[in-house]
Structures are given as structure tokens and as C-alpha cells.
XYZ file of C-alpha atoms in Angstrom:
691
model
C 88.562 150.133 74.587
C 85.043 148.345 75.101
C 85.464 148.638 78.728
C 86.887 145.295 79.047
C 90.554 146.143 80.649
C 90.454 144.344 84.263
C 88.892 146.281 87.245
C 90.626 145.467 90.050
C 92.575 148.505 91.486
C 95.876 148.277 93.800
C 96.686 150.511 96.591
C 99.194 152.821 95.853
C 101.280 152.481 99.025
C 100.990 148.752 98.694
C 104.641 146.960 98.081
C 102.869 143.210 98.536
C 102.653 141.900 94.788
C 101.043 138.713 94.575
C 102.971 136.152 92.139
C 101.568 136.751 88.949
C 101.858 134.312 85.586
C 101.778 131.440 87.679
C 98.926 129.230 86.007
C 100.167 126.856 83.195
C 96.578 125.581 81.582
C 93.417 126.874 81.978
C 92.525 124.022 84.349
C 88.411 125.254 85.167
C 87.824 124.247 81.466
C 85.586 121.406 82.010
C 83.770 123.555 84.622
C 83.211 126.047 82.621
C 81.748 123.948 79.597
C 79.438 122.514 82.287
C 78.204 126.011 83.188
C 77.337 126.416 79.894
C 75.389 123.329 78.808
C 73.507 124.130 82.155
C 72.571 127.706 81.257
C 69.024 126.094 79.385
C 68.011 124.930 82.695
C 68.841 128.324 85.331
C 68.622 131.166 82.614
C 65.226 132.060 84.693
C 66.128 131.205 88.152
C 68.161 132.972 90.854
C 70.611 129.980 89.995
C 71.614 132.065 87.028
C 73.307 134.952 89.012
C 75.443 132.867 91.414
C 76.491 130.890 88.363
C 77.599 134.067 86.683
C 79.491 135.485 89.363
C 81.305 132.015 89.449
C 82.375 132.014 85.965
C 83.579 135.835 86.787
C 85.709 134.190 89.469
C 87.294 131.608 87.394
C 87.868 133.708 84.725
C 89.506 136.627 86.837
C 92.306 134.741 87.820
C 93.541 134.233 84.044
C 93.430 138.396 83.310
C 97.720 138.266 83.498
C 97.575 135.387 81.733
C 94.607 135.746 79.234
C 96.419 133.244 76.219
C 95.889 130.033 78.577
C 92.017 130.332 77.043
C 92.758 130.233 73.691
C 93.239 126.545 73.033
C 89.702 126.016 74.421
C 88.377 129.261 72.812
C 86.391 127.331 69.883
C 84.897 124.806 71.723
C 83.678 127.382 74.087
C 82.432 129.635 71.698
C 80.452 126.740 69.680
C 78.491 126.349 72.677
C 77.695 129.907 72.940
C 76.856 129.997 69.037
C 74.812 126.911 69.072
C 72.608 128.052 71.818
C 72.235 131.781 70.041
C 71.077 130.143 66.489
C 68.841 127.636 68.533
C 65.538 129.164 66.795
C 63.490 127.223 70.320
C 66.194 129.471 72.479
C 63.935 131.914 74.541
C 64.901 135.698 74.368
C 66.322 135.093 78.444
C 68.397 132.441 77.226
C 69.834 133.762 74.780
C 70.884 137.312 76.593
C 72.174 134.995 79.495
C 74.641 133.692 76.403
C 75.613 136.603 75.593
C 76.196 137.712 79.581
C 78.413 134.622 79.615
C 80.438 135.645 75.893
C 81.062 139.096 77.438
C 83.201 137.403 80.461
C 84.824 135.511 77.695
C 85.983 138.669 75.811
C 87.006 140.780 78.871
C 89.474 138.177 79.998
C 90.699 137.417 76.055
C 89.937 140.619 74.734
C 87.921 141.273 71.854
C 90.188 141.318 68.903
C 91.233 137.957 69.812
C 87.813 136.302 70.613
C 86.267 137.876 67.340
C 88.328 135.933 64.896
C 87.162 132.546 66.759
C 83.621 133.743 66.203
C 81.730 132.194 63.099
C 81.794 134.527 59.912
C 80.262 132.609 56.913
C 78.322 134.588 54.481
C 74.800 133.169 55.972
C 75.871 134.636 59.376
C 75.637 137.958 58.138
C 71.779 138.739 58.167
C 71.259 136.298 61.715
C 73.384 138.590 63.411
C 72.434 141.995 61.481
C 68.428 140.677 62.207
C 69.602 139.710 65.895
C 70.989 143.118 66.608
C 68.512 145.180 65.134
C 66.145 143.190 67.089
C 67.565 144.778 70.441
C 66.295 147.777 72.427
C 69.162 150.462 72.682
C 67.658 151.987 75.592
C 67.468 148.883 78.063
C 70.502 149.020 80.443
C 70.312 145.372 81.124
C 71.196 144.258 77.719
C 73.942 146.003 76.818
C 76.367 142.937 77.214
C 73.866 141.440 73.864
C 74.791 144.343 71.900
C 78.186 144.559 72.592
C 78.954 141.057 71.377
C 76.826 141.520 68.346
C 78.224 144.866 67.263
C 81.559 142.931 67.746
C 80.601 139.572 65.769
C 79.087 141.519 62.874
C 82.522 143.550 62.582
C 84.265 140.355 61.407
C 81.103 139.004 59.289
C 81.168 142.651 57.174
C 84.183 141.998 55.580
C 83.174 138.845 53.678
C 84.612 139.258 50.206
C 81.367 139.567 48.190
C 79.770 142.710 46.977
C 76.701 142.925 49.673
C 74.272 143.487 47.304
C 73.876 139.564 46.677
C 72.192 139.394 49.990
C 69.043 141.679 49.202
C 67.370 139.767 47.076
C 66.028 142.866 45.581
C 67.699 145.739 43.420
C 66.083 149.250 44.486
C 67.812 150.925 41.793
C 65.811 149.564 39.173
C 61.916 149.901 38.398
C 59.663 147.695 41.154
C 57.164 147.613 43.073
C 56.895 150.794 45.550
C 57.258 148.230 48.836
C 60.568 146.601 47.200
C 61.199 150.285 46.686
C 60.851 150.930 50.842
C 63.030 148.057 51.671
C 66.778 149.343 53.233
C 69.662 147.407 51.184
C 72.012 145.375 53.903
C 74.512 147.888 53.880
C 72.160 150.640 54.376
C 70.951 148.474 57.698
C 74.698 148.059 58.642
C 75.653 151.856 58.205
C 72.312 152.574 60.530
C 73.494 150.273 63.049
C 76.820 152.178 62.974
C 75.397 155.505 63.512
C 72.967 154.438 65.778
C 75.170 152.492 68.147
C 78.207 155.256 67.983
C 76.087 158.113 69.726
C 75.177 155.310 72.512
C 76.384 156.183 76.149
C 77.851 153.049 76.823
C 80.251 150.188 76.159
C 78.295 149.933 72.681
C 79.574 153.264 71.434
C 83.046 151.488 71.018
C 82.167 148.465 70.034
C 80.578 150.467 66.923
C 83.840 152.368 66.587
C 85.015 149.040 65.537
C 82.530 147.661 63.728
C 82.788 150.818 61.676
C 86.244 150.782 60.901
C 85.787 147.198 59.214
C 82.527 148.033 57.397
C 83.442 151.364 56.086
C 87.215 150.491 55.000
C 86.116 147.290 53.226
C 85.592 146.926 49.261
C 84.793 149.847 47.288
C 81.034 148.853 47.282
C 81.274 150.744 50.594
C 83.916 152.661 50.452
C 82.260 154.720 47.438
C 78.629 155.352 49.099
C 79.504 155.682 53.035
C 82.787 156.624 53.971
C 82.362 160.138 52.943
C 78.459 159.862 54.113
C 79.659 158.492 57.673
C 82.359 161.248 57.796
C 79.516 164.118 56.807
C 76.993 162.880 59.159
C 79.930 163.282 61.897
C 80.683 166.629 61.049
C 77.207 167.898 60.915
C 76.283 165.956 63.939
C 78.419 167.971 66.743
C 78.780 171.160 64.584
C 74.940 171.430 65.458
C 74.910 170.746 68.713
C 74.365 173.428 71.335
C 75.573 171.499 74.266
C 79.233 170.514 74.453
C 78.554 168.169 77.052
C 76.539 166.050 74.780
C 78.862 165.354 72.652
C 79.305 161.621 71.800
C 82.528 159.835 72.194
C 81.283 157.303 70.238
C 80.753 159.087 66.878
C 84.883 160.255 67.524
C 85.810 156.739 68.340
C 84.526 155.629 64.864
C 86.173 158.358 63.021
C 89.712 157.899 64.573
C 88.896 153.937 64.236
C 88.267 154.544 60.735
C 90.982 157.119 60.114
C 93.318 154.267 61.671
C 92.033 151.266 59.297
C 91.413 152.921 55.978
C 93.874 153.414 53.089
C 95.383 157.207 52.670
C 94.547 157.354 49.085
C 90.782 156.482 50.471
C 91.110 159.304 53.531
C 93.183 161.950 52.041
C 90.101 163.900 50.431
C 88.011 164.316 53.477
C 91.194 164.892 55.955
C 91.211 169.268 55.238
C 86.929 168.784 56.284
C 87.656 166.541 59.533
C 90.566 168.767 60.504
C 88.751 171.953 60.441
C 85.800 169.970 62.540
C 88.159 168.709 65.255
C 89.827 172.469 65.190
C 86.345 174.348 65.330
C 85.262 171.855 67.913
C 88.206 172.488 70.219
C 87.540 169.243 71.632
C 91.609 169.386 73.438
C 89.433 171.728 75.855
C 86.649 169.630 76.756
C 86.024 168.476 80.210
C 85.206 164.765 79.295
C 88.518 162.695 79.046
C 87.274 160.487 76.254
C 86.272 163.331 73.750
C 90.272 164.749 74.566
C 91.212 161.437 73.956
C 89.655 160.533 70.617
C 90.065 164.364 69.489
C 93.767 163.300 69.670
C 93.649 160.183 68.328
C 91.577 161.894 65.182
C 94.374 165.023 65.070
C 97.368 162.371 64.940
C 95.769 159.991 61.892
C 94.682 163.090 60.382
C 98.419 164.266 60.231
C 99.722 160.794 59.301
C 97.108 160.841 56.479
C 98.661 163.906 55.290
C 102.508 162.572 54.991
C 103.007 159.527 53.127
C 104.517 156.626 55.080
C 108.161 156.378 54.950
C 111.364 155.494 56.737
C 112.896 158.588 57.184
C 116.870 158.198 55.826
C 117.856 160.625 58.448
C 117.271 159.218 61.883
C 119.734 157.642 63.902
C 120.261 153.677 63.274
C 121.005 151.691 66.311
C 124.151 149.515 65.871
C 125.018 146.462 67.536
C 121.764 144.528 69.261
C 123.462 141.842 69.900
C 124.403 141.375 73.833
C 127.242 139.341 72.803
C 128.683 142.620 71.575
C 128.058 144.338 74.852
C 129.864 141.512 77.002
C 132.784 141.748 74.396
C 131.966 139.248 71.710
C 132.653 139.125 68.359
C 129.800 141.413 66.335
C 126.849 140.044 65.251
C 125.825 138.934 61.501
C 123.685 141.788 60.214
C 124.794 144.811 62.295
C 125.242 148.152 61.318
C 127.409 151.271 62.279
C 124.790 154.409 63.635
C 123.968 156.706 60.372
C 122.500 160.095 60.599
C 121.936 161.464 56.941
C 122.423 165.066 56.799
C 119.242 167.364 56.980
C 119.038 168.655 52.910
C 118.460 164.718 52.085
C 114.393 164.819 51.994
C 112.823 167.435 49.352
C 109.050 166.224 50.528
C 106.781 168.618 50.651
C 105.155 169.467 53.928
C 101.106 170.261 53.716
C 100.278 173.519 55.662
C 98.017 171.404 57.984
C 100.538 169.288 59.470
C 101.818 172.442 61.214
C 98.559 172.782 62.948
C 98.028 168.805 63.488
C 101.916 168.769 65.287
C 100.592 172.019 67.769
C 97.315 170.567 68.876
C 99.460 167.509 69.483
C 102.218 169.552 71.744
C 99.248 170.898 73.659
C 98.215 167.363 74.165
C 101.007 166.394 75.903
C 100.346 169.079 79.041
C 96.786 167.255 79.064
C 95.387 166.322 82.549
C 94.274 162.758 81.549
C 97.565 160.098 81.011
C 95.614 158.357 78.217
C 95.492 161.730 76.394
C 99.125 162.191 76.851
C 100.003 159.041 76.072
C 98.114 159.124 72.966
C 99.030 162.642 71.892
C 103.029 161.409 72.774
C 102.697 158.419 70.076
C 101.444 160.807 67.664
C 104.435 163.446 68.351
C 106.665 160.014 67.416
C 104.354 158.824 64.547
C 104.153 161.816 62.814
C 107.915 162.854 63.660
C 109.121 159.786 61.434
C 107.659 160.894 58.706
C 108.670 164.881 58.538
C 111.923 165.848 56.902
C 114.918 166.128 59.498
C 114.494 169.896 60.128
C 110.996 169.338 60.678
C 111.491 166.735 62.802
C 114.537 168.434 64.871
C 112.316 171.368 65.605
C 110.009 169.041 67.115
C 112.255 167.300 69.408
C 113.398 170.723 70.666
C 109.392 171.605 71.247
C 109.413 168.507 73.641
C 112.687 169.502 75.650
C 110.944 172.705 76.182
C 108.288 170.863 78.562
C 110.764 170.283 81.006
C 111.080 173.678 82.403
C 110.884 174.243 86.245
C 107.443 176.117 86.302
C 105.773 173.517 84.086
C 103.454 170.868 85.924
C 104.175 167.529 86.053
C 101.875 166.678 83.699
C 103.820 168.321 80.886
C 106.983 166.641 82.582
C 105.061 162.945 82.102
C 104.257 163.855 78.546
C 107.358 165.062 77.758
C 109.012 161.610 78.869
C 106.683 159.827 76.996
C 107.680 161.797 74.165
C 110.931 161.742 74.259
C 110.550 157.829 74.405
C 108.583 157.617 71.447
C 110.848 159.837 69.238
C 113.787 158.010 71.007
C 113.264 154.349 69.505
C 112.681 155.941 66.156
C 115.801 156.796 66.234
C 114.474 160.417 65.678
C 116.807 162.285 68.567
C 120.087 163.094 67.208
C 122.947 162.388 69.366
C 123.050 166.232 70.042
C 119.651 166.427 70.930
C 120.138 163.465 73.191
C 122.457 165.334 75.654
C 119.240 167.436 76.241
C 117.111 164.837 76.205
C 118.993 162.950 78.632
C 119.716 166.066 81.110
C 115.777 165.936 81.150
C 115.279 162.374 81.875
C 117.772 162.562 85.234
C 116.014 166.016 86.054
C 112.718 164.358 85.909
C 113.809 161.196 88.026
C 114.301 163.673 90.694
C 110.854 164.899 90.264
C 109.105 164.193 93.840
C 106.527 167.007 94.885
C 103.895 166.774 97.653
C 100.767 165.456 96.104
C 97.940 167.391 95.637
C 94.195 167.296 94.370
C 95.857 168.121 90.907
C 98.666 165.397 90.985
C 100.564 162.675 92.265
C 103.373 164.468 93.552
C 105.867 163.516 90.188
C 105.153 159.558 90.257
C 104.109 159.720 86.879
C 106.576 161.289 85.546
C 109.658 159.387 87.449
C 107.960 156.584 85.752
C 107.869 157.526 81.903
C 111.423 158.590 82.823
C 112.182 155.393 83.024
C 110.429 154.419 79.860
C 112.215 157.001 78.347
C 115.976 155.952 80.039
C 114.322 152.351 78.591
C 113.788 153.597 75.091
C 117.487 155.668 75.038
C 119.184 152.127 75.736
C 117.084 150.400 72.584
C 118.108 153.200 70.370
C 121.560 153.929 70.852
C 124.338 152.380 70.607
C 127.545 152.747 73.604
C 129.055 155.234 71.432
C 126.276 157.603 71.833
C 125.201 157.364 75.380
C 128.977 156.788 76.619
C 128.785 160.602 77.826
C 125.300 159.991 79.991
C 125.548 156.591 80.917
C 127.493 157.957 84.404
C 124.207 160.317 84.973
C 121.836 158.035 84.082
C 122.805 155.178 85.926
C 123.199 157.073 89.306
C 119.892 158.604 88.532
C 118.318 155.156 87.514
C 120.326 153.501 90.669
C 118.993 155.518 93.140
C 115.321 155.414 91.909
C 115.352 151.758 92.278
C 116.366 152.021 95.733
C 114.726 155.137 97.162
C 111.620 156.106 95.148
C 108.379 155.990 96.956
C 106.501 154.142 94.613
C 107.023 150.368 93.751
C 106.160 151.010 90.485
C 108.871 153.399 90.323
C 111.307 151.141 91.922
C 110.632 148.489 89.574
C 110.191 150.326 86.508
C 113.842 152.163 87.459
C 115.548 148.833 87.498
C 114.051 147.251 84.185
C 115.582 150.240 82.719
C 118.767 149.757 84.623
C 119.060 146.350 83.068
C 118.256 147.109 79.250
C 121.031 149.264 79.559
C 123.398 146.954 80.830
C 122.023 144.329 78.494
C 122.370 146.841 75.409
C 125.717 149.021 75.586
C 127.335 147.765 78.974
C 128.086 151.083 79.611
C 126.910 150.992 83.388
C 129.647 150.720 86.263
C 129.517 147.083 87.766
C 126.417 146.649 85.748
C 125.731 142.887 86.085
C 126.907 142.923 89.843
C 124.443 145.847 90.794
C 121.773 144.304 88.391
C 121.686 141.104 90.321
C 121.587 143.092 93.521
C 118.884 145.390 92.472
C 116.729 143.328 90.585
C 112.719 143.692 89.626
C 111.995 142.020 92.909
C 114.138 142.727 95.131
C 113.256 146.380 94.851
C 109.646 145.810 95.528
C 109.618 145.667 99.706
C 110.221 149.740 100.561
C 112.260 148.655 103.377
C 114.495 145.974 101.661
C 115.180 148.673 99.083
C 116.351 151.389 101.381
C 118.264 149.097 104.076
C 120.004 146.403 102.281
C 119.701 146.873 98.290
C 121.061 150.405 98.673
C 124.149 149.559 101.232
C 124.804 146.798 99.070
C 125.389 148.816 95.899
C 126.951 151.763 97.524
C 129.975 149.711 98.119
C 130.610 150.101 94.700
C 133.041 153.458 94.967
C 130.956 155.300 91.946
C 127.254 154.628 93.507
C 128.618 156.062 96.881
C 128.497 159.670 96.962
C 125.265 160.088 94.542
C 123.670 157.815 96.908
C 124.400 159.467 100.120
C 123.666 162.922 98.181
C 120.443 161.544 96.683
C 119.190 160.363 100.274
C 120.380 164.237 102.075
C 119.125 166.109 98.855
C 115.619 164.630 98.470
C 114.452 161.990 100.536
C 115.457 163.403 103.871
C 113.203 166.210 103.430
C 110.374 164.108 101.389
C 106.942 165.231 101.868
C 105.936 161.567 103.318
C 106.600 161.262 106.994
C 107.943 157.463 106.593
C 110.168 158.164 103.630
C 112.021 160.686 105.889
C 112.224 157.874 108.763
C 113.531 155.669 106.494
C 116.104 157.901 104.666
C 117.536 158.470 108.072
C 118.067 154.911 108.929
C 119.294 154.410 105.347
C 121.966 157.376 105.825
C 122.558 155.359 108.941
C 123.893 152.135 106.611
C 125.434 154.155 104.178
C 127.969 156.316 106.414
C 130.266 153.857 106.946
C 131.079 153.546 102.977
C 132.355 157.068 103.040
C 132.444 158.326 106.230
C 134.489 161.507 105.674
C 131.990 162.743 103.426
C 129.264 162.487 105.918
C 131.418 164.045 108.748
C 132.832 167.028 106.874
C 130.286 167.393 103.871
C 126.327 166.018 105.308
C 126.282 166.655 108.937
C 127.160 170.673 108.338
C 124.583 170.179 105.334
C 122.058 168.742 107.789
C 123.002 171.121 110.730
C 121.691 174.094 108.394
C 118.330 172.123 107.324
C 117.539 172.056 111.110
C 116.989 176.610 110.723
C 114.825 176.205 107.505
C 111.081 177.095 108.102
C 110.271 174.001 106.209
C 108.679 171.597 108.856
C 109.881 168.341 106.760
C 113.209 169.969 106.053
C 113.598 170.269 109.870
C 112.218 166.824 110.679
C 113.997 164.761 108.463
C 117.420 166.690 109.102
C 117.367 166.140 112.832
C 116.289 162.287 112.003
C 119.449 162.279 109.720
C 121.791 163.746 112.208
C 121.457 161.227 114.785
C 121.648 158.502 112.489
C 124.881 159.697 110.924
C 126.591 160.658 114.198
C 125.796 157.134 115.650
C 126.890 155.357 112.228
C 130.187 157.473 112.955
C 130.840 156.059 116.098
C 130.798 152.740 114.872
C 132.890 152.981 112.448
C 136.992 153.217 111.989
C 139.083 154.881 109.419
C 142.047 153.815 107.999
C 144.221 154.882 110.241
C 142.392 153.498 113.492
C 140.946 156.396 114.646
C 136.981 156.356 114.587
C 135.070 158.335 112.286
C 133.498 160.791 114.755
C 136.954 162.299 114.771
C 136.416 164.196 112.064
C 133.396 166.545 113.043
C 134.471 169.623 113.652
C 133.596 171.523 117.094
C 131.485 173.805 115.648
C 129.434 170.890 114.724
C 129.339 169.344 117.693
C 128.256 172.683 119.453
C 125.545 172.957 117.009
C 124.300 169.561 117.797
C 124.277 170.269 121.577
C 122.415 173.354 120.983
C 119.888 172.202 118.437
C 117.024 171.645 121.173
C 117.683 175.158 122.855
C 117.181 176.818 119.377
C 114.165 175.054 118.287
C 112.638 175.946 122.239
C 113.502 179.379 121.115
C 111.966 179.530 118.137
C 108.775 178.113 119.848
C 109.213 174.984 116.977
C 107.911 172.663 119.953
C 104.671 174.492 119.715
C 101.818 174.470 117.526
C 100.703 171.787 114.370
C 104.430 170.719 114.269
C 105.265 170.772 117.991
C 104.564 167.193 118.122
C 106.752 165.987 115.064
C 109.365 167.866 116.505
C 109.177 166.562 119.611
C 109.623 162.773 118.336
C 112.283 163.920 116.057
C 114.489 165.496 118.920
C 113.745 162.159 121.177
C 114.775 159.479 118.698
C 118.030 162.031 117.809
C 118.767 162.017 121.215
C 118.231 158.206 121.442
C 120.304 157.906 119.082
C 122.988 160.159 120.325
C 122.996 158.410 123.496
C 123.816 154.801 121.808
C 126.578 156.198 120.197
C 130.110 155.518 122.128
C 131.198 159.251 122.311
C 131.186 161.478 125.245
C 129.103 164.127 123.578
C 128.913 166.511 126.525
C 132.911 167.059 126.886
């Protein structure tokens, strides 16, 4: 919100992640204080830009540890406020001060910084006057307006009736001049409306201000809350061009619905729902419009349903690590409880069905932030529904995992499952279907296209769902699915293309081991495939995976994952690594590789898919080389298990490819390289393949 996130983008394929969270304190605080003191001397010189860049360079080091700034915030902000309130400070100096404040807000977060700003009664008119003096169309001073809007948001919650600040009573007889004056509440209300329609970050800052102002004491709620909703609905309903929709207005409505009291908002929710439905925001081209449309919809649904703790929800048993590792029960532990579905007679408004339908549709949205917001909405509303209605929502979410659904639907479905699971809304019976869907999502890996990321988002969200399962359910509920989840997570941690997915799978595996201890050899595997070791891709494929494969429960699943998914991966580099990994895994299960894997690879060499052929040829060479170096329990070499039929197919491989003219065309060079590498591996083997 307010565009204050770090803007450092990392390369997708980068495995080198720098050391994070290594700083111990804000060591440059004195430099920052000196730069603030020097503002008076440089605010109208070229040196200002140099110092501004230096301040940014200092503060950006603390994006991952912004709390280190907290002990110094009051001291830093007091210097800023002194410059702003000084009547002798020129306008240029004040704008420079606001720019510096913006950098502090950007790093620490506006919700924290706002609490440290002065908020006395006397500050209200000061800040409001500053804000009214700004030019909303000036592109150079938007940071000043943003800071003032955030500052005003903490000042407006003063516990006094704002009419005391007016100095006149416009509702009583008086002079014509006094009747033309605007009250303080009207002036603030006008600022909310003005900046809600802006096209920069001030729109979202205005939304935060509106949420604080319109939900304060009855002096504002009774007069301006309904007026604001009517203004927002009329503004967009009268627009002829949908591209001119002001997302800041939607953000403000969503923020007010979030912070307002249910009894105050309930009279306006039917009109707001009708407004959102008629505008059809879920099909708008702008991501922010769809995002705030989803937020409005879910908060309307929450307003219709009274807050409660669902009596039917699954209650996690022990959360003690001591119990997991075989200790005694922890104090306060409870047994899993699932109340009967007919224990709730709550009347559900008809509008809630429409809200749930809109949220479920948004789980397929093209943008992650929209799907994430919809998933949280599904979880929050599901927690307030009766048992049967909540079960229906869970079943509909499971339908998103159909083979013909796009990656976005799988991603949204995994996030929704995580939200439902961590609230205990998935019954143990539904957990079975959810676990199968998560395992399937972890194996979803398709070639990247212009419209998708090849399943990366779905796999990452599936790890989050597996993590949520561990936190929400006890060992008894997860026992039937523990083996499948363990194999899927460890295969992802070792062999996924993306570093974030490998690390997410490792974290989910760790959570499951710590919570219920049902994963085979959990502690030993976890210490091998920890968060840091699975980061480098080569290390995960060629070092971590063979170590884990030494445990019999994981050997065959890891080999199958490599052969079925990674050998024919769409990425050339992954196919090469997968073939090398097969070489490292073969000695753990030579009989299976010789009798089952090699025939499968030979069959794949006849595929019309270039990726499948290329990976299979590489795999054949690596597998045979490993078999030639592996001894069986009876002393024989593992290559003796290879049938004569397979040997004959390997000898004729190059000839078959030449007859099919697969050494020509666009894929010819790749086929020639693969065959050369396969021949090189066969030559290294100690057997005579020509006999």
C-alpha cells in the first residue's frame, strides 16, 4: 500500500542469495541526523540530490530489518517536524523535508511511522492547512502530500468533537461570511474525496485517512459515512469510460469497510454490493481495480455475517514439540473436535452467496495479489458460515484443481486451501482430497508462456498449503497423507527449478516434522535438506538428493520424480542436471534402474517431443555409466541386470534417430549433442557394449 515496498527485483534464475538480516543496529543514525541538520544549507542547491541519494543508499540496507530504526524514530522525526513547523522555513525546505520523511516511511512502513508523529489537537489545523495549500497536480511534490495525508490520519482520531475547532456555528443565525465557511470536518472530508481521485500514491494514503476519519466518533459517522459511500457509488456509476475508474476511491471504500463497526456499516452494504456487481470490477483490465474490488466484496460479506468462532471447525490437538518427540502432553492441549453440522441455525443472507461466488471466481484472476486477496476472503467468510455452507465452499475450491484449469486457478486454489486449513474449516474427510490436490500441484511444471510462469506460483502456494496443514491438524488426521506429502515436498526441495520453491518446500517439510513427526526420518532429512543447503541448484540435485535417497522410503520416489518429470523438463539446464542426478541415485536402487527405468528411457527416445528425447538420451548414458560402477549384493556388476533387448535398443539408438531424420532441423543440434554425450558416458563404462 502507498507504494512503499522495496523496488529491488531479483533475477528468476539467480541462486546466489546474499546474507540477509545480518545488521545489529542502525549504525548510520548520526550520519542521517547530520544530513537532516544540513538540509537548511542545501535544500536549494544541487547538493540536495546527492544527499538524497546517499540517504536512500543508507536506508535501503534496512529493508529486511526495518525494526532497527525504531529506537531512533522519535529523534529523527522530531527534527523533521521542527523544520516543517518553523514559520520561517521556506517552501522549498519543507518539500525537501517531506522527501526525506518519505524515505523513512518507505523503509519502516507508514503504520509504524504514523504512530510516532505528533498528534495533539493543535496539530490538526496545522496539518490540514499545509495539505490544503498543496497543488494536487504538481508531480514534483507528491511525497509532501503523501506524508501530510498519513500525518493527518493519526491527528483526526483525537477524542474531541471537531466542531470545537471551528470557532463558529454555521447552523445558527449569523453573518453571511460565517455561513460560507467550511467546518473542519467538511474540509477533511473534501481532502479525502480530492485525493481519492488522484492518480499517484496519494490515492492509497487518502484511503488510509478516510478509514480513520469516517469511522471515528459519531460526530463524523452519522454525517459523512453514508455521504461518502453515496459519493463513491455515484462517481463510478456515472462514468462512461471504465478506464477512468479511480482505484483510490475503491481503496478508500475497502479501508472504511475494514475499520468500521459492523452495526454502522450494515445499512450500506446492500447498496455497495449492488454497486460492485453492476460495475463488474472483476473483469476490469487494471489490476488495482480488481484487487480493491475483491477487498470490497469480501468485507461486504463479512459485514453480512456476524463475527463468531465456528463450532464445527477442526480443533488442533497438541502444539507442543515435546509431544511430537515423544514427551508428555503439554498443559492446555485439547483433543481434535468436529461438531455435528446441525449445531448452527444462523440465518445466512441471500447476498452472501453472491459474495462467495465473486470470490471464488477471483481465485482464477491473472494477478497474484487479486488471487491472494480472494483466498483470504474465502477463508474469513468460511469461518463465519454454518457447517454445511462452509463444506460446500471447500468442495468448490477443490474443483479448481482440474487438469484443464490454468495455473492461476491452481495457485488460487492452493492459497484458498491454506486459508481454509489454518482456520480448521477442512474436515478430516476433505483433508484427503486437499492433500491429493497439493501433491498434484507440487508436480505441476509446464513450459513458461507469455501468460504464465509454468506452474511456479502453484508449486510455491502448494508448499504454503502443506505448511498450513501441519499447523492446523494433528498426527492422527495427517497420518494417511504423511508419506505422500513427505515424498512430494522432499522431491520439490531437491529438484525444483526455482530457488523459492525449493526453500518453501524445505520450510513446509520442517513445519511438518516439528508439528506431528509423521515424516520418515524427518529430523535426519531436515538437517540435510535445510533452507540454506537447497538454495544452490547444483548442490540440491547432486549432493542433497543422493544423501536423502539413502533412506529407503525416499529412494524410489526421488528416482521416479527425476525420470517422469525432470528428465523431460522444458528447461535444457534442468534436463542435464536431472540426468546427472540419476547417475548419483542409481547406486541406491540399481535393480529398479536397470529393469524399470532404462526401458522407460529407451521408450522415450521415440517421442515426438524434442525435450523428452533429449533428456532420455542423456539419462540413458548416465544410468548405464552408474550401473557399470555398482556392485550387487552377490558381487556381480549391476550392468548384468540390463536385458539384451535394452542393449540392442541402445546400440541402434543413433541409427534410429538418423533414419527418422532427427539430426536435422531446429532440434538436430540438440540431438547430436545428446548422442555425443551419451556415447561418451558409454565409453567410460567398463563393459564392452559391442559384444
